[in-house]
């Protein structure tokens, strides 16, 4: 399903939103509670990004981070990377690359997942995601 096909049914959380929640610089719980139930989701690549952070952490920080990520992953539906997502990813990758406005590889996958699933992206990295045509970008600090 393309973003043009229907109104935005879900919002994918970018890793930076979840990480700011962990660091205490953003009240992720309050923001999620202000959203309609079932609207917030995460892309499978975001799960990988979060687990990468766990793998790099040490000691008590690692254990705390792992608990946090496990809670997030348990609480939010994960949108898989499917063949349809791969096709959207390739299309978007080619378009951005040829325009000279390439974004980070993980952001590209999050954007493709959002477009393919008809979702918006909640992120603090609006500069990158704003380069993606047809993608609705939500700044979590801005009221809905």
PDB file of C-alpha atoms in Angstrom, residues 19-101:
ATOM      1  CA  UNK A  19      16.761   6.655  22.223  1.00  0.00           C
ATOM      2  CA  UNK A  20      15.788  10.091  23.532  1.00  0.00           C
ATOM      3  CA  UNK A  21      13.121   8.344  25.580  1.00  0.00           C
ATOM      4  CA  UNK A  22      15.763   6.061  27.070  1.00  0.00           C
ATOM      5  CA  UNK A  23      18.080   8.984  27.826  1.00  0.00           C
ATOM      6  CA  UNK A  24      15.283  10.948  29.504  1.00  0.00           C
ATOM      7  CA  UNK A  25      15.488  13.889  27.079  1.00  0.00           C
ATOM      8  CA  UNK A  26      12.031  13.128  25.673  1.00  0.00           C
ATOM      9  CA  UNK A  27       8.972  11.796  27.511  1.00  0.00           C
ATOM     10  CA  UNK A  28       8.268   8.921  25.144  1.00  0.00           C
ATOM     11  CA  UNK A  29       5.701   7.292  27.420  1.00  0.00           C
ATOM     12  CA  UNK A  30       3.609  10.467  27.653  1.00  0.00           C
ATOM     13  CA  UNK A  31       3.872  11.016  23.909  1.00  0.00           C
ATOM     14  CA  UNK A  32       2.783   7.449  23.153  1.00  0.00           C
ATOM     15  CA  UNK A  33      -0.131   7.798  25.580  1.00  0.00           C
ATOM     16  CA  UNK A  34      -1.241  10.953  23.743  1.00  0.00           C
ATOM     17  CA  UNK A  35      -1.475   9.007  20.468  1.00  0.00           C
ATOM     18  CA  UNK A  36      -4.400   6.794  19.415  1.00  0.00           C
ATOM     19  CA  UNK A  37      -3.974   3.179  20.544  1.00  0.00           C
ATOM     20  CA  UNK A  38      -2.271   0.992  17.997  1.00  0.00           C
ATOM     21  CA  UNK A  39      -1.051   3.914  15.917  1.00  0.00           C
ATOM     22  CA  UNK A  40       2.616   3.784  16.938  1.00  0.00           C
ATOM     23  CA  UNK A  41       4.829   1.064  15.477  1.00  0.00           C
ATOM     24  CA  UNK A  42       8.480   0.403  14.710  1.00  0.00           C
ATOM     25  CA  UNK A  43      10.255  -0.869  11.625  1.00  0.00           C
ATOM     26  CA  UNK A  44      12.296  -4.053  11.869  1.00  0.00           C
ATOM     27  CA  UNK A  45      15.471  -2.100  11.011  1.00  0.00           C
ATOM     28  CA  UNK A  46      14.839   0.115  14.045  1.00  0.00           C
ATOM     29  CA  UNK A  47      14.885  -2.980  16.227  1.00  0.00           C
ATOM     30  CA  UNK A  48      18.320  -3.799  14.770  1.00  0.00           C
ATOM     31  CA  UNK A  49      19.531  -0.259  15.501  1.00  0.00           C
ATOM     32  CA  UNK A  50      18.343  -0.526  19.102  1.00  0.00           C
ATOM     33  CA  UNK A  51      19.953  -3.952  19.586  1.00  0.00           C
ATOM     34  CA  UNK A  52      23.177  -2.579  18.126  1.00  0.00           C
ATOM     35  CA  UNK A  53      23.125  -0.005  20.929  1.00  0.00           C
ATOM     36  CA  UNK A  54      22.736  -2.808  23.457  1.00  0.00           C
ATOM     37  CA  UNK A  55      25.658  -4.723  21.947  1.00  0.00           C
ATOM     38  CA  UNK A  56      27.881  -1.663  22.269  1.00  0.00           C
ATOM     39  CA  UNK A  57      26.877  -0.892  25.873  1.00  0.00           C
ATOM     40  CA  UNK A  58      28.664  -2.336  28.899  1.00  0.00           C
ATOM     41  CA  UNK A  59      27.947  -3.167  32.521  1.00  0.00           C
ATOM     42  CA  UNK A  60      24.884  -1.814  34.274  1.00  0.00           C
ATOM     43  CA  UNK A  61      24.189   0.515  31.359  1.00  0.00           C
ATOM     44  CA  UNK A  62      23.881  -2.484  29.050  1.00  0.00           C
ATOM     45  CA  UNK A  63      21.415  -4.254  31.367  1.00  0.00           C
ATOM     46  CA  UNK A  64      19.314  -1.080  31.758  1.00  0.00           C
ATOM     47  CA  UNK A  65      19.328  -0.437  28.004  1.00  0.00           C
ATOM     48  CA  UNK A  66      18.366  -4.042  27.258  1.00  0.00           C
ATOM     49  CA  UNK A  67      15.384  -3.882  29.647  1.00  0.00           C
ATOM     50  CA  UNK A  68      14.261  -0.643  28.025  1.00  0.00           C
ATOM     51  CA  UNK A  69      14.522  -2.015  24.478  1.00  0.00           C
ATOM     52  CA  UNK A  70      12.777  -5.263  25.412  1.00  0.00           C
ATOM     53  CA  UNK A  71       9.898  -3.234  26.900  1.00  0.00           C
ATOM     54  CA  UNK A  72       9.629  -1.078  23.768  1.00  0.00           C
ATOM     55  CA  UNK A  73       9.736  -4.070  21.433  1.00  0.00           C
ATOM     56  CA  UNK A  74       7.097  -5.849  23.507  1.00  0.00           C
ATOM     57  CA  UNK A  75       4.836  -2.771  23.574  1.00  0.00           C
ATOM     58  CA  UNK A  76       4.965  -1.754  19.909  1.00  0.00           C
ATOM     59  CA  UNK A  77       4.097  -3.741  16.799  1.00  0.00           C
ATOM     60  CA  UNK A  78       7.037  -4.310  14.465  1.00  0.00           C
ATOM     61  CA  UNK A  79       6.588  -3.841  10.728  1.00  0.00           C
ATOM     62  CA  UNK A  80       8.617  -6.463   8.884  1.00  0.00           C
ATOM     63  CA  UNK A  81      10.857  -5.866   5.904  1.00  0.00           C
ATOM     64  CA  UNK A  82       8.987  -7.683   3.157  1.00  0.00           C
ATOM     65  CA  UNK A  83       9.449  -8.096  -0.569  1.00  0.00           C
ATOM     66  CA  UNK A  84       7.078  -5.145  -1.097  1.00  0.00           C
ATOM     67  CA  UNK A  85       9.203  -3.101   1.318  1.00  0.00           C
ATOM     68  CA  UNK A  86      12.313  -4.131  -0.613  1.00  0.00           C
ATOM     69  CA  UNK A  87      10.767  -2.884  -3.860  1.00  0.00           C
ATOM     70  CA  UNK A  88       9.845   0.454  -2.258  1.00  0.00           C
ATOM     71  CA  UNK A  89      13.340   0.618  -0.749  1.00  0.00           C
ATOM     72  CA  UNK A  90      14.983   0.076  -4.161  1.00  0.00           C
ATOM     73  CA  UNK A  91      12.731   2.643  -5.855  1.00  0.00           C
ATOM     74  CA  UNK A  92      13.387   5.241  -3.165  1.00  0.00           C
ATOM     75  CA  UNK A  93      17.121   4.482  -3.046  1.00  0.00           C
ATOM     76  CA  UNK A  94      17.452   4.972  -6.806  1.00  0.00           C
ATOM     77  CA  UNK A  95      15.395   8.183  -6.789  1.00  0.00           C
ATOM     78  CA  UNK A  96      17.328   9.788  -3.918  1.00  0.00           C
ATOM     79  CA  UNK A  97      20.681   8.655  -5.232  1.00  0.00           C
ATOM     80  CA  UNK A  98      20.034  10.042  -8.724  1.00  0.00           C
ATOM     81  CA  UNK A  99      18.810  13.342  -7.250  1.00  0.00           C
ATOM     82  CA  UNK A 100      21.998  13.702  -5.198  1.00  0.00           C
ATOM     83  CA  UNK A 101      19.949  13.828  -1.981  1.00  0.00           C
TER      84      UNK A 101
END
